[in-house]
XYZ file of C-alpha atoms in Angstrom:
430
model
C -26.447 -33.428 -24.215
C -24.434 -32.779 -21.050
C -20.792 -31.705 -21.359
C -18.870 -34.366 -19.358
C -16.195 -31.820 -18.441
C -18.692 -29.463 -16.818
C -20.049 -29.612 -13.267
C -23.709 -30.276 -12.563
C -25.990 -27.337 -13.159
C -26.675 -27.069 -9.423
C -23.059 -26.066 -8.904
C -23.384 -23.073 -11.227
C -26.992 -21.951 -10.775
C -27.356 -19.089 -8.301
C -29.441 -20.463 -5.431
C -32.280 -18.437 -4.020
C -30.402 -17.892 -0.751
C -27.203 -16.621 -2.443
C -25.773 -13.453 -0.919
C -24.090 -12.196 -4.112
C -23.128 -13.086 -7.651
C -19.464 -13.001 -6.620
C -17.715 -13.052 -3.262
C -14.238 -11.501 -3.168
C -12.139 -12.488 -0.151
C -9.618 -9.801 0.797
C -9.790 -6.032 0.270
C -6.191 -5.399 -0.706
C -5.405 -3.899 -4.123
C -6.247 -7.167 -5.924
C -9.570 -7.723 -4.189
C -10.737 -4.129 -4.372
C -9.799 -3.836 -8.054
C -11.664 -7.077 -8.788
C -14.716 -5.861 -6.885
C -14.616 -2.491 -8.639
C -14.573 -3.969 -12.137
C -17.201 -6.592 -11.287
C -19.529 -3.919 -9.923
C -18.889 -1.799 -13.008
C -20.021 -4.793 -15.075
C -23.328 -4.811 -13.216
C -22.721 -7.790 -10.925
C -23.705 -8.000 -7.272
C -20.364 -8.170 -5.433
C -19.583 -8.828 -1.784
C -16.056 -7.826 -0.711
C -14.992 -9.366 2.616
C -12.023 -7.984 4.578
C -10.795 -9.650 7.769
C -9.376 -6.469 9.316
C -10.886 -3.030 9.877
C -9.520 -0.009 8.022
C -7.205 1.749 8.456
C -4.645 -1.026 8.837
C -0.912 -1.532 8.335
C 0.585 -3.574 5.499
C 4.265 -4.250 4.873
C 5.163 -2.562 1.596
C 7.587 -0.135 0.026
C 4.588 2.099 -0.777
C 6.037 2.915 -4.205
C 3.776 2.790 -7.256
C 5.303 2.565 -10.736
C 3.618 4.060 -13.821
C 2.155 0.590 -14.426
C 0.234 0.862 -11.149
C -0.649 4.506 -11.733
C -2.407 3.555 -14.967
C -4.725 1.205 -13.095
C -5.548 3.875 -10.509
C -6.416 6.369 -13.231
C -8.546 3.794 -15.053
C -10.500 3.164 -11.848
C -11.178 6.861 -11.350
C -8.963 7.329 -8.280
C -8.256 11.020 -7.651
C -4.457 10.931 -7.627
C -4.329 14.727 -7.386
C -5.937 14.661 -3.938
C -3.805 15.300 -0.830
C -1.559 12.429 0.246
C -0.413 11.275 -3.198
C 3.276 12.006 -3.773
C 4.509 12.023 -7.364
C 7.997 11.010 -8.420
C 9.942 11.395 -11.658
C 11.737 8.051 -11.709
C 14.506 6.090 -10.016
C 17.761 7.195 -8.454
C 20.133 4.229 -8.615
C 23.052 3.898 -6.191
C 25.798 1.302 -6.571
C 29.448 0.629 -7.404
C 30.355 4.090 -6.129
C 27.958 5.769 -8.550
C 24.654 7.583 -8.197
C 22.477 8.637 -11.130
C 18.841 9.328 -11.966
C 16.617 7.575 -14.500
C 13.332 9.259 -15.395
C 10.349 7.022 -16.043
C 10.166 6.337 -19.804
C 7.875 8.319 -22.086
C 5.358 5.743 -23.316
C 1.952 5.793 -24.939
C 0.771 2.957 -22.685
C 1.605 4.398 -19.254
C 1.956 7.747 -17.476
C 5.444 9.202 -17.117
C 5.331 9.457 -13.327
C 5.095 7.231 -10.309
C 3.400 7.713 -6.937
C 3.914 6.961 -3.265
C 1.069 6.321 -0.849
C 1.262 4.359 2.390
C -0.689 1.130 2.542
C -2.299 2.311 5.767
C -4.858 4.244 3.736
C -4.109 3.161 0.144
C -6.081 -0.073 0.511
C -8.921 1.763 2.233
C -9.129 4.202 -0.685
C -9.391 1.332 -3.185
C -12.036 -0.476 -1.136
C -14.019 2.751 -0.853
C -13.749 3.191 -4.608
C -15.225 -0.275 -5.129
C -18.058 0.629 -2.760
C -18.639 3.851 -4.704
C -19.648 1.880 -7.793
C -21.845 -0.596 -5.956
C -19.691 -3.298 -4.347
C -20.732 -4.159 -0.797
C -17.742 -4.052 1.545
C -17.848 -5.833 4.904
C -14.938 -5.351 7.296
C -14.002 -7.508 10.267
C -15.070 -10.702 8.455
C -12.438 -13.425 8.787
C -13.078 -16.079 6.133
C -12.302 -19.523 7.555
C -12.980 -21.876 4.655
C -14.955 -22.770 1.535
C -18.482 -24.077 1.232
C -18.492 -26.864 -1.354
C -21.321 -28.246 -3.442
C -21.929 -31.849 -2.326
C -21.915 -33.285 -5.852
C -19.518 -31.154 -7.911
C -17.141 -30.103 -5.093
C -17.261 -26.603 -6.559
C -16.978 -23.728 -4.128
C -20.391 -22.073 -3.666
C -19.589 -19.795 -0.757
C -17.429 -19.275 2.313
C -17.654 -19.688 6.042
C -16.398 -16.864 8.239
C -16.274 -15.355 11.702
C -17.856 -11.960 12.229
C -18.179 -10.313 15.640
C -17.279 -13.648 17.207
C -20.087 -15.476 15.441
C -19.927 -18.142 12.726
C -21.500 -16.911 9.506
C -21.815 -18.183 5.931
C -22.012 -16.396 2.594
C -22.995 -17.962 -0.736
C -22.327 -16.909 -4.315
C -21.904 -18.177 -7.876
C -18.136 -17.558 -8.009
C -15.551 -16.864 -5.300
C -12.367 -14.827 -5.803
C -9.352 -15.456 -3.546
C -7.574 -12.154 -2.943
C -6.362 -13.091 0.521
C -2.649 -12.619 -0.053
C 0.377 -14.847 0.281
C -1.097 -16.993 3.074
C -4.368 -17.459 1.105
C -6.143 -19.813 3.464
C -8.920 -20.201 0.931
C -6.622 -21.482 -1.826
C -4.994 -23.959 0.548
C -8.391 -25.276 1.584
C -9.130 -25.865 -2.107
C -5.925 -27.893 -2.504
C -3.754 -25.239 -4.160
C -0.217 -25.228 -2.757
C 2.915 -23.224 -3.491
C 5.342 -24.321 -6.170
C 8.863 -24.864 -4.888
C 10.403 -23.927 -8.259
C 9.331 -20.298 -7.995
C 11.374 -17.512 -6.360
C 10.304 -15.919 -3.095
C 11.590 -12.704 -1.573
C 11.454 -11.186 1.879
C 10.878 -7.454 2.333
C 11.457 -5.517 5.565
C 10.763 -1.854 6.089
C 10.277 0.934 8.583
C 9.634 4.704 8.563
C 11.809 7.609 9.694
C 11.139 11.289 10.143
C 13.516 12.671 7.537
C 14.255 15.741 5.404
C 14.213 13.316 2.441
C 10.442 12.891 2.687
C 9.773 15.014 -0.432
C 12.409 13.602 -2.814
C 11.523 13.652 -6.517
C 12.942 10.142 -7.069
C 12.539 6.663 -5.641
C 16.034 5.715 -4.500
C 17.348 2.168 -4.988
C 20.626 0.841 -3.568
C 21.861 -2.133 -5.567
C 24.548 -3.315 -3.154
C 23.445 -5.085 0.026
C 26.453 -6.497 1.825
C 26.290 -9.006 4.661
C 29.900 -8.692 5.805
C 31.789 -9.948 2.723
C 28.755 -11.361 0.885
C 26.895 -9.324 -1.740
C 23.276 -10.398 -1.483
C 20.735 -10.590 -4.343
C 18.304 -7.774 -3.675
C 18.201 -4.038 -3.135
C 17.543 -1.395 -0.532
C 15.187 1.532 -0.969
C 14.435 5.013 0.304
C 10.995 6.193 -0.791
C 9.608 9.672 0.025
C 6.204 9.553 1.720
C 5.663 13.315 1.669
C 4.297 13.551 5.206
C 7.647 14.236 6.853
C 8.727 10.584 6.724
C 10.605 8.236 4.414
C 9.891 4.535 3.859
C 13.238 2.753 4.223
C 13.577 -0.950 3.555
C 15.199 -3.790 1.681
C 14.208 -6.876 -0.247
C 16.172 -10.130 -0.580
C 15.650 -13.115 -2.869
C 15.769 -16.771 -1.861
C 18.004 -17.650 -4.831
C 21.147 -17.336 -2.717
C 22.414 -19.932 -0.245
C 22.617 -17.240 2.429
C 18.859 -16.561 2.311
C 17.922 -18.657 5.353
C 20.910 -17.446 7.365
C 20.324 -13.702 7.126
C 18.732 -11.743 9.967
C 16.816 -9.309 7.760
C 15.909 -6.843 10.471
C 19.503 -6.704 11.676
C 20.710 -6.301 8.088
C 18.369 -3.340 7.638
C 19.671 -1.738 10.843
C 23.299 -2.222 9.757
C 22.574 -0.855 6.286
C 20.871 2.226 7.714
C 23.815 2.964 10.009
C 25.931 3.704 6.933
C 23.594 6.491 5.809
C 24.561 10.158 6.282
C 23.460 11.406 9.713
C 21.696 14.430 8.204
C 19.140 12.117 6.606
C 17.780 11.367 10.067
C 17.686 7.577 9.829
C 18.302 7.090 13.550
C 16.389 5.108 16.156
C 15.000 8.228 17.794
C 13.421 9.247 14.451
C 11.862 5.857 13.711
C 8.059 6.195 13.596
C 7.146 2.512 13.142
C 8.663 -0.848 14.044
C 10.602 -2.852 11.476
C 8.147 -5.240 9.854
C 8.665 -7.967 7.249
C 6.643 -9.965 4.756
C 7.136 -12.670 2.140
C 6.705 -11.846 -1.549
C 5.454 -14.800 -3.666
C 6.641 -14.406 -7.247
C 6.175 -15.637 -10.808
C 2.899 -17.580 -10.457
C 4.029 -19.576 -7.435
C 0.538 -20.996 -6.867
C -1.358 -22.629 -9.752
C -3.777 -23.149 -11.350
C -5.335 -19.733 -11.038
C -8.800 -21.186 -11.447
C -10.229 -24.352 -9.944
C -13.785 -25.462 -9.169
C -15.368 -22.020 -8.937
C -12.390 -20.315 -7.259
C -10.456 -17.552 -9.061
C -7.055 -16.391 -7.783
C -5.832 -12.796 -8.084
C -2.783 -10.892 -6.863
C -0.496 -12.376 -4.225
C -2.746 -15.392 -3.705
C -1.545 -16.615 -7.112
C 2.040 -15.389 -6.778
C 1.539 -12.564 -9.250
C 4.558 -10.504 -8.225
C 7.200 -9.367 -10.701
C 10.377 -11.392 -9.954
C 12.569 -8.699 -11.514
C 11.740 -6.022 -8.945
C 9.283 -7.352 -6.345
C 6.442 -5.133 -7.575
C 3.067 -6.549 -6.652
C 0.476 -3.767 -6.522
C 0.344 -3.162 -10.275
C -0.117 -6.865 -10.997
C -2.655 -7.186 -8.199
C -4.843 -4.522 -9.800
C -4.250 -5.765 -13.342
C -5.103 -9.379 -12.537
C -8.142 -8.169 -10.624
C -9.318 -6.460 -13.785
C -8.641 -9.555 -15.920
C -10.424 -11.786 -13.404
C -13.441 -9.475 -13.308
C -13.698 -9.443 -17.096
C -13.478 -13.247 -17.182
C -16.058 -13.759 -14.441
C -18.467 -11.205 -15.901
C -18.280 -12.893 -19.293
C -18.730 -16.350 -17.771
C -21.772 -15.405 -15.708
C -23.427 -13.866 -18.762
C -23.401 -17.192 -20.613
C -26.495 -19.332 -20.815
C -25.398 -22.779 -19.698
C -23.266 -24.150 -16.848
C -20.946 -25.849 -19.327
C -20.252 -22.607 -21.200
C -19.749 -20.686 -17.956
C -17.264 -23.255 -16.739
C -15.311 -23.215 -19.993
C -15.052 -19.429 -19.816
C -13.716 -19.568 -16.250
C -11.226 -22.288 -17.139
C -9.730 -19.974 -19.760
C -8.556 -17.540 -17.058
C -5.181 -19.224 -16.296
C -4.225 -19.174 -19.971
C -5.135 -15.488 -20.255
C -2.717 -14.771 -17.398
C 0.008 -16.901 -18.958
C -0.403 -15.099 -22.269
C -0.100 -11.736 -20.502
C 2.701 -12.445 -18.020
C 4.029 -15.980 -18.438
C 6.982 -15.321 -20.730
C 7.998 -12.171 -18.875
C 7.872 -13.971 -15.520
C 10.054 -16.734 -16.998
C 12.653 -14.121 -17.915
C 12.402 -12.806 -14.364
C 12.976 -16.261 -12.907
C 16.114 -16.698 -15.014
C 17.292 -13.257 -13.899
C 16.896 -13.934 -10.170
C 18.536 -17.333 -10.484
C 21.522 -15.670 -12.173
C 22.008 -12.902 -9.613
C 21.785 -15.457 -6.827
C 25.073 -16.990 -7.954
C 28.243 -15.755 -6.236
C 29.896 -12.956 -8.167
C 27.115 -12.375 -10.717
C 25.422 -9.552 -8.796
C 28.772 -7.849 -8.178
C 29.766 -8.151 -11.849
C 26.404 -6.867 -13.094
C 26.424 -3.887 -10.734
C 29.947 -2.781 -11.564
C 29.743 -3.265 -15.330
C 26.175 -2.123 -16.062
C 25.967 1.042 -13.960
C 28.599 2.995 -15.933
C 26.486 2.712 -19.103
C 23.384 4.989 -19.030
C 21.867 3.514 -22.195
C 22.136 -0.006 -20.793
C 20.595 1.143 -17.498
C 17.647 2.748 -19.306
C 17.078 -0.574 -21.067
C 17.381 -2.387 -17.730
C 14.855 -0.019 -16.168
C 12.283 -0.818 -18.847
C 12.943 -4.537 -18.518
C 12.888 -4.706 -14.722
C 9.815 -2.455 -14.385
C 7.989 -4.078 -17.347
C 7.390 -0.707 -18.968
C 7.182 -0.970 -22.753
C 4.807 -0.003 -25.523
C 3.351 -3.082 -27.235
C 3.193 -1.248 -30.570
C 5.252 1.559 -32.072
C 7.829 1.367 -29.288
C 11.529 1.923 -29.663
C 14.176 -0.753 -30.190
C 14.398 -1.585 -26.497
C 10.625 -2.082 -26.345
C 10.743 -4.438 -29.291
C 13.584 -6.472 -27.786
C 11.852 -6.847 -24.416
C 8.484 -7.653 -25.982
C 10.048 -10.243 -28.281
C 11.934 -11.914 -25.443
C 8.724 -12.082 -23.390
C 6.860 -13.687 -26.291
C 9.459 -16.338 -27.107
C 10.183 -17.318 -23.484
C 8.139 -20.333 -22.390
C 5.258 -19.301 -20.095
C 5.845 -19.580 -16.374
């Protein structure tokens, strides 16, 4: 008997001319992590990247212990040259400056890393290739190929070397970032009730390039307005520092702020000995949007699986995306591998349709807390009050660090872990 909720078998059966079991579109952290774990599961994976490595990507380049765990699990050699370790966060605000070490947890390492995206993504793509994924660069995916009867995606069209090409597979993974042309072509649009941030950054030659801490400035003033967001100074270790800021759209001033000008004005207040002057700038100021808290749903539809930024899987508390990109890539790979091992189209489809709920169970409540947080700090006076009254209390700031960075032990943690984990469980999923 045919399951009425399942597509026709022709939509799920791998055709003789298929190029791979799974096509992954986009070789950022999400796509490369997905491809790595799929290849480790024994599947034939084709990873398509529209640019050619090395390539620039707007990012703070900071990796929390949550991200470091994923790198270690994928066998990345984080002791090789170019990886810069840090001990934690240095927080600046309300006339105070203090350091918070990363928490000691059983679930995560006690250190963070910095690595520029110019070669970070290339390293991850190469790691996927090392375990068997086929990586093709310079392939610009232009749209989906749909099965005539089921309207399931069975491949993608693309441009390569100026020519139109087509690739076919059993499942397609969208890891093509915030713009995610593939998701849009499949009818998946952004949700207006989810926060979005803008990040801008540049690099300076600076004596602060080998700092032991990631430095966060909690007060971003636009004349007399305190904006919801933070500035950062991250040591790159190669003689330069990554200097930038991120702002949330939960404030009425969001559309009126010139972010690049704000960054320039903020930098001018830095001590001259830090070297943050125009003549020491090694890259132009670049900006990018950060889609947060599941801002595109559902994360599975008609053979298409969303990972990373394509599904808005960025932490609204702090704007961290790389850790969640790699984590959701792993979850997606496990789901797809399980689905493709099942014997019937109906069972495969049911397994794939479970993916959105798995993500909601893992992140939904926590992202809801993050949405409430960013809505609160977007209100006039709230950010100023929080900064001035929380910073003088080290114990409260250590709790805030765990909450904002999502760093807790699920079992046998301390009281702060239990509070954060309980709040995440009882909050309605995003």
